[in-house]
Coordinates of C-alpha atoms and ligand atoms in Angstrom, one line a residue:
X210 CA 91.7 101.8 62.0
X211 CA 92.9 104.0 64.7
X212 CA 90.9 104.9 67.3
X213 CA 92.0 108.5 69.7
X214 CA 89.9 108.3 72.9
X215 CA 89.7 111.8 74.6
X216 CA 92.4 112.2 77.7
X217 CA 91.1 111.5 80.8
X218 CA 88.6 108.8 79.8
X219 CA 87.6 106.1 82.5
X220 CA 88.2 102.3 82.4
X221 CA 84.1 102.0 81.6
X222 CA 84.1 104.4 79.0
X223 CA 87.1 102.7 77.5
X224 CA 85.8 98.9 77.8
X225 CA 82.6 99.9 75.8
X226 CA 84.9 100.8 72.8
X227 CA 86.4 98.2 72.9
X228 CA 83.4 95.8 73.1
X229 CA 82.6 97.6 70.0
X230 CA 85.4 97.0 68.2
X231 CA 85.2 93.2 68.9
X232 CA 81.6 93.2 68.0
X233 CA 82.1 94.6 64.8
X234 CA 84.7 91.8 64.0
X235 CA 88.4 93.8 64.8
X236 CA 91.1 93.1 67.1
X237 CA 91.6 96.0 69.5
X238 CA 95.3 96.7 71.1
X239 CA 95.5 99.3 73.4
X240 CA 98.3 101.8 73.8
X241 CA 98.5 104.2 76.4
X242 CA 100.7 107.1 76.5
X243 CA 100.8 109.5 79.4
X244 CA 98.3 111.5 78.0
X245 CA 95.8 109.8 76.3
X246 CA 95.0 106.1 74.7
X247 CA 95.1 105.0 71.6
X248 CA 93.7 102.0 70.5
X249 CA 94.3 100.2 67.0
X250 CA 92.0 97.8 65.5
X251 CA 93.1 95.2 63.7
X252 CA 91.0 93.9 60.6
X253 CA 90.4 93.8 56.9
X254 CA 88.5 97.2 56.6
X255 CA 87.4 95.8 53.2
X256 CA 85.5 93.0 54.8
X257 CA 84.2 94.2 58.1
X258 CA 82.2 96.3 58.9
X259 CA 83.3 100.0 59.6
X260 CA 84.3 101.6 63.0
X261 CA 83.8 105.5 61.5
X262 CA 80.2 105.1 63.6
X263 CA 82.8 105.3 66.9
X264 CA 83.5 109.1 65.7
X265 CA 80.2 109.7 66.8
X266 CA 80.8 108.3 71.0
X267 CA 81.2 110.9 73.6
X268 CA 84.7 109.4 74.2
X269 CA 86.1 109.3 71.3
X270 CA 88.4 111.8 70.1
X271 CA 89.1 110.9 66.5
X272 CA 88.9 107.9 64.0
X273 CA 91.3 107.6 61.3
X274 CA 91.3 105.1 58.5
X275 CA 94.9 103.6 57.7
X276 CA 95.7 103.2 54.1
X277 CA 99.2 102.3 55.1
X278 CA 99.6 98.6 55.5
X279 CA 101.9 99.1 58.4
X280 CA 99.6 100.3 61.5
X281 CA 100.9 99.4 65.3
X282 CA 104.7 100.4 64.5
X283 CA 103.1 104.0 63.0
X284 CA 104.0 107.0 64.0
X285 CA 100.2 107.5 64.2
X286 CA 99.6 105.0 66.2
X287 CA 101.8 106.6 68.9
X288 CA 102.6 109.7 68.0
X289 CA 105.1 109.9 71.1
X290 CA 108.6 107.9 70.1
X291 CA 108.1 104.6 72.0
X292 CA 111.1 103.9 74.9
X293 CA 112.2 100.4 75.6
X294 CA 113.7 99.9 79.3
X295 CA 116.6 97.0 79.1
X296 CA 117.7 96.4 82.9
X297 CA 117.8 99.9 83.1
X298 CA 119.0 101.1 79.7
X299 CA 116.2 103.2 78.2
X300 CA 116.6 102.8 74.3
X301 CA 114.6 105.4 72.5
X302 CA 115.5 108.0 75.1
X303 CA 117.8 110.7 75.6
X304 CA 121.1 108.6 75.7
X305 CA 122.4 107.2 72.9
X306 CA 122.3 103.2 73.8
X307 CA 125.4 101.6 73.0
X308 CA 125.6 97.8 72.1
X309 CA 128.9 96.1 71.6
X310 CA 131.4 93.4 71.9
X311 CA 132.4 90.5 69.6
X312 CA 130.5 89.2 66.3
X313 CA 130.8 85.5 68.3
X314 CA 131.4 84.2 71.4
X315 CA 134.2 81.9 71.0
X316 CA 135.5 81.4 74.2
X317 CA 135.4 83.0 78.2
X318 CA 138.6 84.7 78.0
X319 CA 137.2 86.5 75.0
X320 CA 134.3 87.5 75.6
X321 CA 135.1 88.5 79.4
X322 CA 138.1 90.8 78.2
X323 CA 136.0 92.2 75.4
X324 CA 132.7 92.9 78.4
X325 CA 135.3 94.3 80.9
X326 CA 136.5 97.2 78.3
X327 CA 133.4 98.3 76.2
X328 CA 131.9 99.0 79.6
X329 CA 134.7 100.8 80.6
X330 CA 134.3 103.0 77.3
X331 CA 130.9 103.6 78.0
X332 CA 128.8 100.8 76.7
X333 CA 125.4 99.8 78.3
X334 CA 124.8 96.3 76.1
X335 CA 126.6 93.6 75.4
X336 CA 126.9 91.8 72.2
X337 CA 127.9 88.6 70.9
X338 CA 126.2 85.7 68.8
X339 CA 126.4 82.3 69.9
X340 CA 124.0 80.8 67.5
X341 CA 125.8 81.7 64.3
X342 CA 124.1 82.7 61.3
X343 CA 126.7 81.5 58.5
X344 CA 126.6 82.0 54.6
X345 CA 129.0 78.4 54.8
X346 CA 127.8 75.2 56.5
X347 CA 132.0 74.8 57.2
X348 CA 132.3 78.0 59.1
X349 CA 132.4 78.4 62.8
X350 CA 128.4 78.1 63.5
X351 CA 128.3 79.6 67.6
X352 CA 129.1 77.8 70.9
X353 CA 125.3 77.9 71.1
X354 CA 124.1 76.8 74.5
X355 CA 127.6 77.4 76.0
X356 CA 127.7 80.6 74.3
X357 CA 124.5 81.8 75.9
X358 CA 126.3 81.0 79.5
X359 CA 129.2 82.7 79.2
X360 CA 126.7 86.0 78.1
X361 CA 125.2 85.2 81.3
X362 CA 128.1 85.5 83.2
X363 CA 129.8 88.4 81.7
X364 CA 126.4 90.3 82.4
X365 CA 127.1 89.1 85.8
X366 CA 130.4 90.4 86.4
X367 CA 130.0 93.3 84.4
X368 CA 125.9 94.2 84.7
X369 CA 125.5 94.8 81.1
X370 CA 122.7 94.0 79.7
X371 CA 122.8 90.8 77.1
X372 CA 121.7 90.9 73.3
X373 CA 122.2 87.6 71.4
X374 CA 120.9 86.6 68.0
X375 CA 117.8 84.2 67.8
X376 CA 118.0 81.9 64.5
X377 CA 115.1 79.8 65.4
X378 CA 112.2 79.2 66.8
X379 CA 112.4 75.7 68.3
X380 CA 115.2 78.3 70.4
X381 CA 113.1 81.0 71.4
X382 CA 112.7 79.9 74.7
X383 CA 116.0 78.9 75.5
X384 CA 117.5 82.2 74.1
X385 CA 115.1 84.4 75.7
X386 CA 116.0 82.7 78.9
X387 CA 119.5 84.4 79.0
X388 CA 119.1 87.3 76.7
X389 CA 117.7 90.6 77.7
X390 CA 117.3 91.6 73.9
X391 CA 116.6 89.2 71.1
X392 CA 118.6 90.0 68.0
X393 CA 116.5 88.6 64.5
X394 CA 119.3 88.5 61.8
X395 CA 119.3 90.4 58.3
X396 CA 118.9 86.8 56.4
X397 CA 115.7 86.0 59.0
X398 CA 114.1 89.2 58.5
X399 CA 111.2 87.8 56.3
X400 CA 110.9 84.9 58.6
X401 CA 107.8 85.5 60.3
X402 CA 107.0 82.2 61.8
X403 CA 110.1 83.4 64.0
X404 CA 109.3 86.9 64.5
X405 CA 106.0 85.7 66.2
X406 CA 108.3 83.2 68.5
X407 CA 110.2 85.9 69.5
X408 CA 107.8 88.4 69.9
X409 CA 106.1 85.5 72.1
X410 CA 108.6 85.4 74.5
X411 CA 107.9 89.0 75.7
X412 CA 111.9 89.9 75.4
X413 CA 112.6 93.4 73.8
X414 CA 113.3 92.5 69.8
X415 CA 116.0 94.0 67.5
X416 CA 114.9 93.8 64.2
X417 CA 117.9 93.8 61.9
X418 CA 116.6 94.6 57.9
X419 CA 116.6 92.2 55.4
X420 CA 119.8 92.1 53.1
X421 CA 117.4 93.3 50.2
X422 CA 114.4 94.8 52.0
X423 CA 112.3 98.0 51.0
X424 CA 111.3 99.7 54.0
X425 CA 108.1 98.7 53.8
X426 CA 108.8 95.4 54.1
X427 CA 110.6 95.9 57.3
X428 CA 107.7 98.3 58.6
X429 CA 105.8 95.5 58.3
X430 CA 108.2 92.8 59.7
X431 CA 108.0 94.9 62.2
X432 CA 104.4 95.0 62.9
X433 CA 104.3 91.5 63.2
X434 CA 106.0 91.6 67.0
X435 CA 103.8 94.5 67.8
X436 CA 100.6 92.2 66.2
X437 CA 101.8 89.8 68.5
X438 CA 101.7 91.4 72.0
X439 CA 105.1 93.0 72.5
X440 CA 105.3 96.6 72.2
X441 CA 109.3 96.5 72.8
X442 CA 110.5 96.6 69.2
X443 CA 113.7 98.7 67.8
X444 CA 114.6 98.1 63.9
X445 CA 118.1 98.0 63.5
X446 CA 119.5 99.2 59.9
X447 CA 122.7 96.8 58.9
X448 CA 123.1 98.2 55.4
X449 CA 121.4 96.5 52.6
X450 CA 123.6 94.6 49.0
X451 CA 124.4 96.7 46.3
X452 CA 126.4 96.8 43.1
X453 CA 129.5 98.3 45.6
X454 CA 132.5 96.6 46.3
X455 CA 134.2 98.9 48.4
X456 CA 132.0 98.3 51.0
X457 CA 130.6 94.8 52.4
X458 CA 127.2 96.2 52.5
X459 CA 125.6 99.8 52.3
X460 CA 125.1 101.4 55.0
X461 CA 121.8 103.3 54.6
X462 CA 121.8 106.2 57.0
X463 CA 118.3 107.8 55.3
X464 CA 116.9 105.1 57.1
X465 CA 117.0 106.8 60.4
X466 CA 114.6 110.2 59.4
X467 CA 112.6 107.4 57.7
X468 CA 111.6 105.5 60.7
X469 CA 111.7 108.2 62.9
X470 CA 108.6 110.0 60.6
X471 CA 107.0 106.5 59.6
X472 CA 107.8 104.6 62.9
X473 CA 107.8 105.3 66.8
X474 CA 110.3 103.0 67.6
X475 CA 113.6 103.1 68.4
X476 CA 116.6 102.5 65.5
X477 CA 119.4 101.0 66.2
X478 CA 122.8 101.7 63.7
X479 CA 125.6 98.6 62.7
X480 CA 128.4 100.3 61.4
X481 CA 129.8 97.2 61.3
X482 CA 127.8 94.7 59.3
X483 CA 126.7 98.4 58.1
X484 CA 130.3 98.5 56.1
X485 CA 132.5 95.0 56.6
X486 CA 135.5 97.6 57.3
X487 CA 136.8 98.7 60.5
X488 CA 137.9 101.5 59.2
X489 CA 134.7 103.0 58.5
X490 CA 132.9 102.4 61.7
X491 CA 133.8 105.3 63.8
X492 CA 132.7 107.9 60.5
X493 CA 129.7 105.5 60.0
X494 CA 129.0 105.7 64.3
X495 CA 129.4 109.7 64.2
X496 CA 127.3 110.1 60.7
X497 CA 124.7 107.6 62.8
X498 CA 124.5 110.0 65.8
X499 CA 124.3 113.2 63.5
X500 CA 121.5 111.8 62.3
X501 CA 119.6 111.1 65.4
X502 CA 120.2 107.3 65.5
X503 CA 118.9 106.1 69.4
X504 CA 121.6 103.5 69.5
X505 CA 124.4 101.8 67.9
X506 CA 125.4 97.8 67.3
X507 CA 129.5 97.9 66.9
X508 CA 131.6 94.6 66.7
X509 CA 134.5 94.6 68.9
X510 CA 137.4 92.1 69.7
X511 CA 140.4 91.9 71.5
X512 CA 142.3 90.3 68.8
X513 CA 140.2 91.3 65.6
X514 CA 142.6 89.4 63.1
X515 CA 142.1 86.2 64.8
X516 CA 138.0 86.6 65.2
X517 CA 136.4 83.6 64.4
X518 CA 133.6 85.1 62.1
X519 CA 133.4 88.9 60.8
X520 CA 137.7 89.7 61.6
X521 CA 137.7 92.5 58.9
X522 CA 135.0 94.4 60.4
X523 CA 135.4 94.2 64.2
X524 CA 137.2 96.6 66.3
X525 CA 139.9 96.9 68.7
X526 CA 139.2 97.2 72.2
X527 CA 141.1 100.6 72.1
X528 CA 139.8 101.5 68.8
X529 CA 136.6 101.1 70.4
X530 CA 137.7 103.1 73.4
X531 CA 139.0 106.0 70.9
X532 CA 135.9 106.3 69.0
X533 CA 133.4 106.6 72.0
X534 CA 135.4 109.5 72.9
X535 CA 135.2 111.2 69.5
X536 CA 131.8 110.5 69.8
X537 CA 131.0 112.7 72.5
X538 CA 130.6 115.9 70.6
X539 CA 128.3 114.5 68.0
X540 CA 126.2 113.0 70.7
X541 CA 125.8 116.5 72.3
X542 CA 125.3 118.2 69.2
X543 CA 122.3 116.2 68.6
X544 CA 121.0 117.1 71.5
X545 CA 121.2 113.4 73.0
X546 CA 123.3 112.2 76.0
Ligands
LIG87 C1 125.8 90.0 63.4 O1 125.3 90.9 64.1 O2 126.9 89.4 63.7 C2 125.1 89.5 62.2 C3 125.2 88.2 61.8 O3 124.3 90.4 61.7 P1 123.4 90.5 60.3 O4 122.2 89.6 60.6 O5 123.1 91.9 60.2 O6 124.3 90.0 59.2
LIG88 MN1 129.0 89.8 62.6

């Protein structure tokens, strides 16, 4: 259920509701935009009691009954898109947010070349895995703990904000205490024992879809870091398998007016795992923006032919350089910045 209070309603007013709503066996979570709150009570409507009595209070506004399974990451549940402030960054803003740097960190030279020049071109996030989600037990697996330092550092020298996949839980702590946004991986996207340790650790989360995933199911993925406290979520669409070969994934771009109507958080583009080519990712970034994507996750490397994990996909540094230039008129004709 979804509970409107009228604007302007005082902290007393509020508290009864919400005494209510735990009296009658739901879990309230409060949201409050600037001008009003809304508060979402979580419960089996089927075996508790119902809340439709708390149309009837002087300070509520409305009630609504949610048949979708999905409720805190609704649009109606914040009719207002939700922002998320990284060090500065506002994702879900005006400004398109753009995330980039190397698939892995694989060594300080690397990654410290790689910082230096997507911040130059205009980046405000920096990228790069250090715990490795492999298909292979043989490949190159992350400089894990080491990798998370040298993030550290290049957000140091360069003050870009850090994101850094999370593979699991017994890490959660240790990778939220260096990133500033923790990445959840396509292949962990139906892990929820590890979306409710990263939603735990109060860090902003980027939830990547599942390799296979209806939208639904990522909804509701998604809802289980906003069940869990932390309102900073952004879903992150990374292309999904399909009969194609042409492509390493595809790249499903109709996700962006879908979570924009079902969702009010942010969604993030990766051209990169988005396609396997990097040859596609500059179309894939501008078709992104067209289309009112609030950021973009592109893999970039000084030296993409010797990359360690993902070389086909990865970028140039002045690739990189090139195509946030061309992006410039598709980011103004969407009206963003
Ligand atoms: C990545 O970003 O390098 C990555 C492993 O992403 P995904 O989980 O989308 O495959
Ligand atoms: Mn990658």
């Amino acid at each position: 259920m979804i509970i409107v209070l009228k604007p302007g309603i005082g902290k007393k007013e509020e508290a009864a509701v919400l005494k209510e709503i735990r009296r009658l066996g739901y879990q309230p979570h409060v949201m409050r935009g600037v001008a009003r709150t809304v508060i979402g009570a979580i419960g089996d409507e089927r075996t508790h009691k119902s809340l439709e009595t708390l149309a009837s209070w002087a300070q509520v506004e409305s009630v609504m009954p949610i048949q979708k399974r999905y409720k805190l990451v609704s649009r109606e549940a914040h009719v207002k898109g939700s922002t998320i402030d990284v060090r500065g960054n506002v994702i879900g803003g005006k400004k398109v947010q753009v995330m980039a740097g190397p698939c892995s960190v694989e060594s300080e030279t690397q990654l410290m070349t790689t910082a230096h020049a997507v911040k130059k071109a205009g980046a405000t996030i920096l990228r790069g895995g250090a715990f490795k989600p492999r298909t292979s037990p043989y490949e190159f697996q992350g400089l894990g703990e080491k990798g998370l330092k040298l993030l550290a550092k290049a957000r140091q020298e360069t003050g870009l904000a850090i994101i850094t996949e999370l593979l699991s839980e017994q890490q959660a702590d240790l990778v939220a205490e260096f990133a500033d946004i923790l990445q959840i991986g396509t292949r962990n996207a139906h892990n929820f024992q590890l979306l409710i340790a990263a939603a735990r650790t109060g860090k902003p989360v980027l939830l990547k879809r599942g390799l296979s995933m209806k939208i639904e199911e990522w909804l509701l993925a998604g809802e289980y870091i906003l069940a869990n406290e932390n309102p900073n979520l952004m879903f992150c669409e990374r292309g999904v398998r399909t009969f194609e070969t042409f492509t390493r994934n595809m790249l499903d771009l109709s996700a962006i007016p879908i979570i924009k109507k079902e969702s009010h958080c942010p969604i993030v583009i990766d051209p990169s795992q988005g396609s396997g080519r990097a040859d596609l990712v500059a179309a894939m970034c501008k078709g992104a923006v067209a289309m009112g994507a609030d950021g973009l996750l592109i893999e970039v490397h000084p030296n993409p032919a010797e990359a360690w994990s993902d070389g086909a996909q990865q970028v140039t540094l002045e690739a990189f350089a090139t195509l946030m230039e061309e992006l410039k008129p598709f980011i103004a004709a969407a009206g963003r910045e």
